[in-house]
Amino acid sequence: MARVKDSSTKENLLDAAISLMLAKGYTATGVEEICQQAGVTKGSFFYYFKSKDDLAKAALNRFWQFQVQTLSQGPFNNLADPLAQALGYLDFFIALAGDPETPKSCLIGNLTQELAYTHPDIRANCEEIFAYHARQFQQMLDEAREKYAPASQLDTKSLAEYFLSVYEGSLILAKARQEPRILEENLRHFKNYLQSLFKEAR
């Protein structure tokens, strides 16, 4: 008789992997440690995943889907004005940065830093996720430019990617200094910068 898969077991493994890799990174996180935190055996691990690499890809996708779900619930989605929506998008990230319960770490950034030159499949997945987030923000910026600065030369694609750079870079700096507030402060700086760009472009 075929063994029935327990979806909760797989989810527990993924959640444990995400938690540990956010805190310690990919290399320092072992399969045995993941199993211990998930409360499952190694046999269960290999029933669902061929390897730690296979698990990392699934954990990355789960982390991404969680991000998408979190952003879909953001109050900025209910704003009709495109510039207000773009600024509200930033406010949402600022609020998360200031929330002590929200981890100041990004699995996408962590895996990119560690594995970009050794795991091309994972690197490609990370790049795809970054591109997705950049497109989402760029769309807001495009609509804001069309309404408030149609004659301007604002490079919305570059601005959206700049935001990702500020966010991911601030996470690294906050870790290096052990000062989580750096993330919130730098996101506020970016918001002020964006407001000034649209003010000048009008």
mmCIF file with all atom_site columns, C-alpha atoms in Angstrom:
data_model
loop_
_atom_site.group_PDB
_atom_site.id
_atom_site.type_symbol
_atom_site.label_atom_id
_atom_site.label_alt_id
_atom_site.label_comp_id
_atom_site.label_asym_id
_atom_site.label_entity_id
_atom_site.label_seq_id
_atom_site.pdbx_PDB_ins_code
_atom_site.Cartn_x
_atom_site.Cartn_y
_atom_site.Cartn_z
_atom_site.occupancy
_atom_site.B_iso_or_equiv
_atom_site.pdbx_formal_charge
_atom_site.auth_seq_id
_atom_site.auth_comp_id
_atom_site.auth_asym_id
_atom_site.auth_atom_id
_atom_site.pdbx_PDB_model_num
ATOM 1   C CA . MET A 1 1   ? 0.000  0.000  0.000   1.00 0.00 ? 1   MET A CA 1
ATOM 2   C CA . ALA A 1 2   ? 1.340  3.433  -0.936  1.00 0.00 ? 2   ALA A CA 1
ATOM 3   C CA . ARG A 1 3   ? 2.146  5.705  1.954   1.00 0.00 ? 3   ARG A CA 1
ATOM 4   C CA . VAL A 1 4   ? -0.202 8.680  2.261   1.00 0.00 ? 4   VAL A CA 1
ATOM 5   C CA . LYS A 1 5   ? 1.638  11.972 2.307   1.00 0.00 ? 5   LYS A CA 1
ATOM 6   C CA . ASP A 1 6   ? 0.992  14.269 5.256   1.00 0.00 ? 6   ASP A CA 1
ATOM 7   C CA . SER A 1 7   ? 0.927  17.840 3.987   1.00 0.00 ? 7   SER A CA 1
ATOM 8   C CA . SER A 1 8   ? 1.443  19.212 7.498   1.00 0.00 ? 8   SER A CA 1
ATOM 9   C CA . THR A 1 9   ? 4.736  17.317 7.758   1.00 0.00 ? 9   THR A CA 1
ATOM 10  C CA . LYS A 1 10  ? 5.980  18.911 4.557   1.00 0.00 ? 10  LYS A CA 1
ATOM 11  C CA . GLU A 1 11  ? 4.828  22.350 5.694   1.00 0.00 ? 11  GLU A CA 1
ATOM 12  C CA . ASN A 1 12  ? 6.565  21.893 9.041   1.00 0.00 ? 12  ASN A CA 1
ATOM 13  C CA . LEU A 1 13  ? 9.799  21.066 7.233   1.00 0.00 ? 13  LEU A CA 1
ATOM 14  C CA . LEU A 1 14  ? 9.455  24.124 5.010   1.00 0.00 ? 14  LEU A CA 1
ATOM 15  C CA . ASP A 1 15  ? 8.656  26.422 7.929   1.00 0.00 ? 15  ASP A CA 1
ATOM 16  C CA . ALA A 1 16  ? 11.601 25.059 9.903   1.00 0.00 ? 16  ALA A CA 1
ATOM 17  C CA . ALA A 1 17  ? 13.917 25.525 6.938   1.00 0.00 ? 17  ALA A CA 1
ATOM 18  C CA . ILE A 1 18  ? 12.767 29.107 6.404   1.00 0.00 ? 18  ILE A CA 1
ATOM 19  C CA . SER A 1 19  ? 13.156 29.974 10.085  1.00 0.00 ? 19  SER A CA 1
ATOM 20  C CA . LEU A 1 20  ? 16.642 28.493 10.333  1.00 0.00 ? 20  LEU A CA 1
ATOM 21  C CA . MET A 1 21  ? 17.896 29.864 7.006   1.00 0.00 ? 21  MET A CA 1
ATOM 22  C CA . LEU A 1 22  ? 16.636 33.331 7.884   1.00 0.00 ? 22  LEU A CA 1
ATOM 23  C CA . ALA A 1 23  ? 18.570 33.166 11.142  1.00 0.00 ? 23  ALA A CA 1
ATOM 24  C CA . LYS A 1 24  ? 21.700 31.278 10.074  1.00 0.00 ? 24  LYS A CA 1
ATOM 25  C CA . GLY A 1 25  ? 21.825 31.088 6.312   1.00 0.00 ? 25  GLY A CA 1
ATOM 26  C CA . TYR A 1 26  ? 21.808 28.083 4.011   1.00 0.00 ? 26  TYR A CA 1
ATOM 27  C CA . THR A 1 27  ? 25.267 26.645 4.624   1.00 0.00 ? 27  THR A CA 1
ATOM 28  C CA . ALA A 1 28  ? 25.046 26.692 8.421   1.00 0.00 ? 28  ALA A CA 1
ATOM 29  C CA . THR A 1 29  ? 21.642 25.000 8.426   1.00 0.00 ? 29  THR A CA 1
ATOM 30  C CA . GLY A 1 30  ? 21.784 21.207 8.387   1.00 0.00 ? 30  GLY A CA 1
ATOM 31  C CA . VAL A 1 31  ? 19.149 18.662 7.438   1.00 0.00 ? 31  VAL A CA 1
ATOM 32  C CA . GLU A 1 32  ? 19.248 17.101 10.905  1.00 0.00 ? 32  GLU A CA 1
ATOM 33  C CA . GLU A 1 33  ? 18.645 20.480 12.528  1.00 0.00 ? 33  GLU A CA 1
ATOM 34  C CA . ILE A 1 34  ? 15.722 21.156 10.189  1.00 0.00 ? 34  ILE A CA 1
ATOM 35  C CA . CYS A 1 35  ? 14.193 17.784 11.045  1.00 0.00 ? 35  CYS A CA 1
ATOM 36  C CA . GLN A 1 36  ? 14.660 18.389 14.756  1.00 0.00 ? 36  GLN A CA 1
ATOM 37  C CA . GLN A 1 37  ? 12.938 21.770 14.640  1.00 0.00 ? 37  GLN A CA 1
ATOM 38  C CA . ALA A 1 38  ? 10.138 20.383 12.465  1.00 0.00 ? 38  ALA A CA 1
ATOM 39  C CA . GLY A 1 39  ? 9.711  17.399 14.785  1.00 0.00 ? 39  GLY A CA 1
ATOM 40  C CA . VAL A 1 40  ? 10.141 14.805 12.049  1.00 0.00 ? 40  VAL A CA 1
ATOM 41  C CA . THR A 1 41  ? 12.626 12.068 11.167  1.00 0.00 ? 41  THR A CA 1
ATOM 42  C CA . LYS A 1 42  ? 15.237 12.160 8.434   1.00 0.00 ? 42  LYS A CA 1
ATOM 43  C CA . GLY A 1 43  ? 13.231 9.502  6.670   1.00 0.00 ? 43  GLY A CA 1
ATOM 44  C CA . SER A 1 44  ? 10.310 11.901 6.479   1.00 0.00 ? 44  SER A CA 1
ATOM 45  C CA . PHE A 1 45  ? 12.603 14.590 5.136   1.00 0.00 ? 45  PHE A CA 1
ATOM 46  C CA . PHE A 1 46  ? 13.813 12.464 2.243   1.00 0.00 ? 46  PHE A CA 1
ATOM 47  C CA . TYR A 1 47  ? 10.273 11.298 1.569   1.00 0.00 ? 47  TYR A CA 1
ATOM 48  C CA . TYR A 1 48  ? 9.408  14.854 0.548   1.00 0.00 ? 48  TYR A CA 1
ATOM 49  C CA . PHE A 1 49  ? 12.744 16.269 -0.649  1.00 0.00 ? 49  PHE A CA 1
ATOM 50  C CA . LYS A 1 50  ? 15.606 14.752 -2.592  1.00 0.00 ? 50  LYS A CA 1
ATOM 51  C CA . SER A 1 51  ? 18.200 16.995 -0.950  1.00 0.00 ? 51  SER A CA 1
ATOM 52  C CA . LYS A 1 52  ? 18.728 20.190 1.011   1.00 0.00 ? 52  LYS A CA 1
ATOM 53  C CA . ASP A 1 53  ? 18.928 22.021 -2.327  1.00 0.00 ? 53  ASP A CA 1
ATOM 54  C CA . ASP A 1 54  ? 15.504 20.665 -3.244  1.00 0.00 ? 54  ASP A CA 1
ATOM 55  C CA . LEU A 1 55  ? 14.158 21.831 0.113   1.00 0.00 ? 55  LEU A CA 1
ATOM 56  C CA . ALA A 1 56  ? 15.722 25.283 -0.328  1.00 0.00 ? 56  ALA A CA 1
ATOM 57  C CA . LYS A 1 57  ? 13.913 25.767 -3.646  1.00 0.00 ? 57  LYS A CA 1
ATOM 58  C CA . ALA A 1 58  ? 10.589 24.797 -2.086  1.00 0.00 ? 58  ALA A CA 1
ATOM 59  C CA . ALA A 1 59  ? 11.244 26.995 0.968   1.00 0.00 ? 59  ALA A CA 1
ATOM 60  C CA . LEU A 1 60  ? 12.099 29.908 -1.310  1.00 0.00 ? 60  LEU A CA 1
ATOM 61  C CA . ASN A 1 61  ? 8.800  29.493 -3.152  1.00 0.00 ? 61  ASN A CA 1
ATOM 62  C CA . ARG A 1 62  ? 6.873  29.257 0.135   1.00 0.00 ? 62  ARG A CA 1
ATOM 63  C CA . PHE A 1 63  ? 8.594  32.404 1.416   1.00 0.00 ? 63  PHE A CA 1
ATOM 64  C CA . TRP A 1 64  ? 7.712  34.197 -1.836  1.00 0.00 ? 64  TRP A CA 1
ATOM 65  C CA . GLN A 1 65  ? 4.065  33.142 -1.662  1.00 0.00 ? 65  GLN A CA 1
ATOM 66  C CA . PHE A 1 66  ? 3.919  34.373 1.914   1.00 0.00 ? 66  PHE A CA 1
ATOM 67  C CA . GLN A 1 67  ? 5.297  37.741 0.748   1.00 0.00 ? 67  GLN A CA 1
ATOM 68  C CA . VAL A 1 68  ? 2.717  37.947 -2.026  1.00 0.00 ? 68  VAL A CA 1
ATOM 69  C CA . GLN A 1 69  ? -0.090 37.152 0.415   1.00 0.00 ? 69  GLN A CA 1
ATOM 70  C CA . THR A 1 70  ? 1.184  39.703 2.942   1.00 0.00 ? 70  THR A CA 1
ATOM 71  C CA . LEU A 1 71  ? 1.424  42.438 0.307   1.00 0.00 ? 71  LEU A CA 1
ATOM 72  C CA . SER A 1 72  ? -2.048 41.619 -1.033  1.00 0.00 ? 72  SER A CA 1
ATOM 73  C CA . GLN A 1 73  ? -3.434 42.493 2.395   1.00 0.00 ? 73  GLN A CA 1
ATOM 74  C CA . GLY A 1 74  ? -1.673 45.845 2.601   1.00 0.00 ? 74  GLY A CA 1
ATOM 75  C CA . PRO A 1 75  ? -3.957 48.887 3.008   1.00 0.00 ? 75  PRO A CA 1
ATOM 76  C CA . PHE A 1 76  ? -2.210 50.632 0.095   1.00 0.00 ? 76  PHE A CA 1
ATOM 77  C CA . ASN A 1 77  ? -4.139 48.328 -2.253  1.00 0.00 ? 77  ASN A CA 1
ATOM 78  C CA . ASN A 1 78  ? -7.331 50.222 -1.414  1.00 0.00 ? 78  ASN A CA 1
ATOM 79  C CA . LEU A 1 79  ? -5.948 53.628 -2.397  1.00 0.00 ? 79  LEU A CA 1
ATOM 80  C CA . ALA A 1 80  ? -7.265 54.990 -5.693  1.00 0.00 ? 80  ALA A CA 1
ATOM 81  C CA . ASP A 1 81  ? -4.604 57.635 -6.246  1.00 0.00 ? 81  ASP A CA 1
ATOM 82  C CA . PRO A 1 82  ? -1.508 56.022 -7.832  1.00 0.00 ? 82  PRO A CA 1
ATOM 83  C CA . LEU A 1 83  ? 1.073  58.190 -6.063  1.00 0.00 ? 83  LEU A CA 1
ATOM 84  C CA . ALA A 1 84  ? -0.658 57.670 -2.727  1.00 0.00 ? 84  ALA A CA 1
ATOM 85  C CA . GLN A 1 85  ? -0.620 53.954 -3.449  1.00 0.00 ? 85  GLN A CA 1
ATOM 86  C CA . ALA A 1 86  ? 3.115  53.957 -4.201  1.00 0.00 ? 86  ALA A CA 1
ATOM 87  C CA . LEU A 1 87  ? 3.839  55.915 -1.025  1.00 0.00 ? 87  LEU A CA 1
ATOM 88  C CA . GLY A 1 88  ? 1.479  53.663 0.914   1.00 0.00 ? 88  GLY A CA 1
ATOM 89  C CA . TYR A 1 89  ? 3.412  50.673 -0.403  1.00 0.00 ? 89  TYR A CA 1
ATOM 90  C CA . LEU A 1 90  ? 6.536  52.160 1.137   1.00 0.00 ? 90  LEU A CA 1
ATOM 91  C CA . ASP A 1 91  ? 4.669  52.941 4.365   1.00 0.00 ? 91  ASP A CA 1
ATOM 92  C CA . PHE A 1 92  ? 3.702  49.280 4.556   1.00 0.00 ? 92  PHE A CA 1
ATOM 93  C CA . PHE A 1 93  ? 7.360  48.227 4.392   1.00 0.00 ? 93  PHE A CA 1
ATOM 94  C CA . ILE A 1 94  ? 8.287  50.917 6.918   1.00 0.00 ? 94  ILE A CA 1
ATOM 95  C CA . ALA A 1 95  ? 5.649  49.595 9.321   1.00 0.00 ? 95  ALA A CA 1
ATOM 96  C CA . LEU A 1 96  ? 6.982  46.044 8.937   1.00 0.00 ? 96  LEU A CA 1
ATOM 97  C CA . ALA A 1 97  ? 10.510 47.315 9.525   1.00 0.00 ? 97  ALA A CA 1
ATOM 98  C CA . GLY A 1 98  ? 9.377  48.938 12.756  1.00 0.00 ? 98  GLY A CA 1
ATOM 99  C CA . ASP A 1 99  ? 7.510  45.868 13.956  1.00 0.00 ? 99  ASP A CA 1
ATOM 100 C CA . PRO A 1 100 ? 9.691  43.986 16.486  1.00 0.00 ? 100 PRO A CA 1
ATOM 101 C CA . GLU A 1 101 ? 7.853  40.739 15.656  1.00 0.00 ? 101 GLU A CA 1
ATOM 102 C CA . THR A 1 102 ? 8.817  40.857 11.973  1.00 0.00 ? 102 THR A CA 1
ATOM 103 C CA . PRO A 1 103 ? 12.177 39.162 11.222  1.00 0.00 ? 103 PRO A CA 1
ATOM 104 C CA . LYS A 1 104 ? 14.753 41.581 9.812   1.00 0.00 ? 104 LYS A CA 1
ATOM 105 C CA . SER A 1 105 ? 16.005 39.101 7.285   1.00 0.00 ? 105 SER A CA 1
ATOM 106 C CA . CYS A 1 106 ? 15.096 38.073 3.744   1.00 0.00 ? 106 CYS A CA 1
ATOM 107 C CA . LEU A 1 107 ? 15.434 34.508 2.528   1.00 0.00 ? 107 LEU A CA 1
ATOM 108 C CA . ILE A 1 108 ? 15.723 35.687 -1.075  1.00 0.00 ? 108 ILE A CA 1
ATOM 109 C CA . GLY A 1 109 ? 18.615 37.982 -0.239  1.00 0.00 ? 109 GLY A CA 1
ATOM 110 C CA . ASN A 1 110 ? 20.269 35.426 2.022   1.00 0.00 ? 110 ASN A CA 1
ATOM 111 C CA . LEU A 1 111 ? 20.227 32.684 -0.597  1.00 0.00 ? 111 LEU A CA 1
ATOM 112 C CA . THR A 1 112 ? 21.373 35.064 -3.317  1.00 0.00 ? 112 THR A CA 1
ATOM 113 C CA . GLN A 1 113 ? 24.398 36.145 -1.303  1.00 0.00 ? 113 GLN A CA 1
ATOM 114 C CA . GLU A 1 114 ? 25.377 32.603 -0.393  1.00 0.00 ? 114 GLU A CA 1
ATOM 115 C CA . LEU A 1 115 ? 24.528 30.618 -3.505  1.00 0.00 ? 115 LEU A CA 1
ATOM 116 C CA . ALA A 1 116 ? 24.570 32.895 -6.558  1.00 0.00 ? 116 ALA A CA 1
ATOM 117 C CA . TYR A 1 117 ? 27.843 31.472 -7.860  1.00 0.00 ? 117 TYR A CA 1
ATOM 118 C CA . THR A 1 118 ? 27.359 27.842 -6.848  1.00 0.00 ? 118 THR A CA 1
ATOM 119 C CA . HIS A 1 119 ? 23.649 27.071 -7.319  1.00 0.00 ? 119 HIS A CA 1
ATOM 120 C CA . PRO A 1 120 ? 22.439 28.514 -10.648 1.00 0.00 ? 120 PRO A CA 1
ATOM 121 C CA . ASP A 1 121 ? 18.891 27.190 -10.266 1.00 0.00 ? 121 ASP A CA 1
ATOM 122 C CA . ILE A 1 122 ? 18.412 28.863 -6.892  1.00 0.00 ? 122 ILE A CA 1
ATOM 123 C CA . ARG A 1 123 ? 20.053 32.069 -8.164  1.00 0.00 ? 123 ARG A CA 1
ATOM 124 C CA . ALA A 1 124 ? 17.628 32.116 -11.091 1.00 0.00 ? 124 ALA A CA 1
ATOM 125 C CA . ASN A 1 125 ? 14.678 31.639 -8.729  1.00 0.00 ? 125 ASN A CA 1
ATOM 126 C CA . CYS A 1 126 ? 15.865 34.514 -6.566  1.00 0.00 ? 126 CYS A CA 1
ATOM 127 C CA . GLU A 1 127 ? 16.306 36.756 -9.598  1.00 0.00 ? 127 GLU A CA 1
ATOM 128 C CA . GLU A 1 128 ? 12.779 35.917 -10.748 1.00 0.00 ? 128 GLU A CA 1
ATOM 129 C CA . ILE A 1 129 ? 11.330 36.891 -7.380  1.00 0.00 ? 129 ILE A CA 1
ATOM 130 C CA . PHE A 1 130 ? 13.266 40.149 -7.251  1.00 0.00 ? 130 PHE A CA 1
ATOM 131 C CA . ALA A 1 131 ? 12.068 40.944 -10.782 1.00 0.00 ? 131 ALA A CA 1
ATOM 132 C CA . TYR A 1 132 ? 8.480  40.218 -9.764  1.00 0.00 ? 132 TYR A CA 1
ATOM 133 C CA . HIS A 1 133 ? 8.619  42.639 -6.829  1.00 0.00 ? 133 HIS A CA 1
ATOM 134 C CA . ALA A 1 134 ? 10.299 45.293 -8.969  1.00 0.00 ? 134 ALA A CA 1
ATOM 135 C CA . ARG A 1 135 ? 7.560  45.000 -11.625 1.00 0.00 ? 135 ARG A CA 1
ATOM 136 C CA . GLN A 1 136 ? 4.828  45.339 -8.994  1.00 0.00 ? 136 GLN A CA 1
ATOM 137 C CA . PHE A 1 137 ? 6.294  48.582 -7.657  1.00 0.00 ? 137 PHE A CA 1
ATOM 138 C CA . GLN A 1 138 ? 7.175  49.855 -11.117 1.00 0.00 ? 138 GLN A CA 1
ATOM 139 C CA . GLN A 1 139 ? 3.552  49.536 -12.176 1.00 0.00 ? 139 GLN A CA 1
ATOM 140 C CA . MET A 1 140 ? 2.526  51.837 -9.323  1.00 0.00 ? 140 MET A CA 1
ATOM 141 C CA . LEU A 1 141 ? 5.262  54.296 -10.273 1.00 0.00 ? 141 LEU A CA 1
ATOM 142 C CA . ASP A 1 142 ? 4.251  54.196 -13.943 1.00 0.00 ? 142 ASP A CA 1
ATOM 143 C CA . GLU A 1 143 ? 0.680  55.095 -13.071 1.00 0.00 ? 143 GLU A CA 1
ATOM 144 C CA . ALA A 1 144 ? 1.829  57.863 -10.729 1.00 0.00 ? 144 ALA A CA 1
ATOM 145 C CA . ARG A 1 145 ? 4.128  59.304 -13.412 1.00 0.00 ? 145 ARG A CA 1
ATOM 146 C CA . GLU A 1 146 ? 1.346  59.207 -15.988 1.00 0.00 ? 146 GLU A CA 1
ATOM 147 C CA . LYS A 1 147 ? -0.966 61.193 -13.701 1.00 0.00 ? 147 LYS A CA 1
ATOM 148 C CA . TYR A 1 148 ? 1.435  63.620 -12.050 1.00 0.00 ? 148 TYR A CA 1
ATOM 149 C CA . ALA A 1 149 ? 4.489  63.916 -14.282 1.00 0.00 ? 149 ALA A CA 1
ATOM 150 C CA . PRO A 1 150 ? 3.634  62.739 -17.810 1.00 0.00 ? 150 PRO A CA 1
ATOM 151 C CA . ALA A 1 151 ? 6.343  64.879 -19.406 1.00 0.00 ? 151 ALA A CA 1
ATOM 152 C CA . SER A 1 152 ? 9.085  63.783 -17.035 1.00 0.00 ? 152 SER A CA 1
ATOM 153 C CA . GLN A 1 153 ? 11.922 61.387 -17.721 1.00 0.00 ? 153 GLN A CA 1
ATOM 154 C CA . LEU A 1 154 ? 11.523 59.487 -14.449 1.00 0.00 ? 154 LEU A CA 1
ATOM 155 C CA . ASP A 1 155 ? 13.015 56.019 -14.892 1.00 0.00 ? 155 ASP A CA 1
ATOM 156 C CA . THR A 1 156 ? 10.462 53.962 -12.998 1.00 0.00 ? 156 THR A CA 1
ATOM 157 C CA . LYS A 1 157 ? 12.185 50.653 -13.662 1.00 0.00 ? 157 LYS A CA 1
ATOM 158 C CA . SER A 1 158 ? 15.425 51.940 -12.178 1.00 0.00 ? 158 SER A CA 1
ATOM 159 C CA . LEU A 1 159 ? 13.553 53.467 -9.232  1.00 0.00 ? 159 LEU A CA 1
ATOM 160 C CA . ALA A 1 160 ? 11.814 50.189 -8.462  1.00 0.00 ? 160 ALA A CA 1
ATOM 161 C CA . GLU A 1 161 ? 15.119 48.323 -8.564  1.00 0.00 ? 161 GLU A CA 1
ATOM 162 C CA . TYR A 1 162 ? 16.719 51.027 -6.442  1.00 0.00 ? 162 TYR A CA 1
ATOM 163 C CA . PHE A 1 163 ? 14.076 50.413 -3.789  1.00 0.00 ? 163 PHE A CA 1
ATOM 164 C CA . LEU A 1 164 ? 14.966 46.713 -3.760  1.00 0.00 ? 164 LEU A CA 1
ATOM 165 C CA . SER A 1 165 ? 18.627 47.671 -3.384  1.00 0.00 ? 165 SER A CA 1
ATOM 166 C CA . VAL A 1 166 ? 17.859 49.996 -0.483  1.00 0.00 ? 166 VAL A CA 1
ATOM 167 C CA . TYR A 1 167 ? 15.777 47.344 1.220   1.00 0.00 ? 167 TYR A CA 1
ATOM 168 C CA . GLU A 1 168 ? 18.185 44.424 0.815   1.00 0.00 ? 168 GLU A CA 1
ATOM 169 C CA . GLY A 1 169 ? 21.262 46.550 1.475   1.00 0.00 ? 169 GLY A CA 1
ATOM 170 C CA . SER A 1 170 ? 19.715 47.974 4.620   1.00 0.00 ? 170 SER A CA 1
ATOM 171 C CA . LEU A 1 171 ? 19.041 44.466 5.908   1.00 0.00 ? 171 LEU A CA 1
ATOM 172 C CA . ILE A 1 172 ? 22.724 43.631 5.494   1.00 0.00 ? 172 ILE A CA 1
ATOM 173 C CA . LEU A 1 173 ? 23.840 46.856 7.173   1.00 0.00 ? 173 LEU A CA 1
ATOM 174 C CA . ALA A 1 174 ? 21.377 46.349 10.029  1.00 0.00 ? 174 ALA A CA 1
ATOM 175 C CA . LYS A 1 175 ? 22.807 42.865 10.608  1.00 0.00 ? 175 LYS A CA 1
ATOM 176 C CA . ALA A 1 176 ? 26.388 44.117 10.475  1.00 0.00 ? 176 ALA A CA 1
ATOM 177 C CA . ARG A 1 177 ? 25.720 46.847 13.028  1.00 0.00 ? 177 ARG A CA 1
ATOM 178 C CA . GLN A 1 178 ? 23.122 44.867 14.986  1.00 0.00 ? 178 GLN A CA 1
ATOM 179 C CA . GLU A 1 179 ? 20.822 47.872 14.684  1.00 0.00 ? 179 GLU A CA 1
ATOM 180 C CA . PRO A 1 180 ? 17.413 46.882 13.216  1.00 0.00 ? 180 PRO A CA 1
ATOM 181 C CA . ARG A 1 181 ? 16.296 50.533 13.134  1.00 0.00 ? 181 ARG A CA 1
ATOM 182 C CA . ILE A 1 182 ? 18.595 51.121 10.140  1.00 0.00 ? 182 ILE A CA 1
ATOM 183 C CA . LEU A 1 183 ? 16.088 49.392 7.873   1.00 0.00 ? 183 LEU A CA 1
ATOM 184 C CA . GLU A 1 184 ? 13.213 51.631 8.930   1.00 0.00 ? 184 GLU A CA 1
ATOM 185 C CA . GLU A 1 185 ? 15.335 54.788 8.704   1.00 0.00 ? 185 GLU A CA 1
ATOM 186 C CA . ASN A 1 186 ? 16.609 54.020 5.206   1.00 0.00 ? 186 ASN A CA 1
ATOM 187 C CA . LEU A 1 187 ? 13.144 53.175 3.937   1.00 0.00 ? 187 LEU A CA 1
ATOM 188 C CA . ARG A 1 188 ? 11.948 56.559 5.218   1.00 0.00 ? 188 ARG A CA 1
ATOM 189 C CA . HIS A 1 189 ? 14.831 58.218 3.373   1.00 0.00 ? 189 HIS A CA 1
ATOM 190 C CA . PHE A 1 190 ? 13.792 56.469 0.168   1.00 0.00 ? 190 PHE A CA 1
ATOM 191 C CA . LYS A 1 191 ? 10.183 57.579 0.632   1.00 0.00 ? 191 LYS A CA 1
ATOM 192 C CA . ASN A 1 192 ? 11.307 61.186 1.069   1.00 0.00 ? 192 ASN A CA 1
ATOM 193 C CA . TYR A 1 193 ? 13.494 60.857 -2.022  1.00 0.00 ? 193 TYR A CA 1
ATOM 194 C CA . LEU A 1 194 ? 10.598 59.535 -4.088  1.00 0.00 ? 194 LEU A CA 1
ATOM 195 C CA . GLN A 1 195 ? 8.326  62.355 -2.931  1.00 0.00 ? 195 GLN A CA 1
ATOM 196 C CA . SER A 1 196 ? 10.951 64.915 -3.900  1.00 0.00 ? 196 SER A CA 1
ATOM 197 C CA . LEU A 1 197 ? 11.345 63.375 -7.348  1.00 0.00 ? 197 LEU A CA 1
ATOM 198 C CA . PHE A 1 198 ? 7.646  63.699 -8.095  1.00 0.00 ? 198 PHE A CA 1
ATOM 199 C CA . LYS A 1 199 ? 7.523  67.191 -6.631  1.00 0.00 ? 199 LYS A CA 1
ATOM 200 C CA . GLU A 1 200 ? 10.340 68.322 -8.904  1.00 0.00 ? 200 GLU A CA 1
ATOM 201 C CA . ALA A 1 201 ? 8.876  66.571 -11.942 1.00 0.00 ? 201 ALA A CA 1
ATOM 202 C CA . ARG A 1 202 ? 5.497  68.282 -11.744 1.00 0.00 ? 202 ARG A CA 1
#
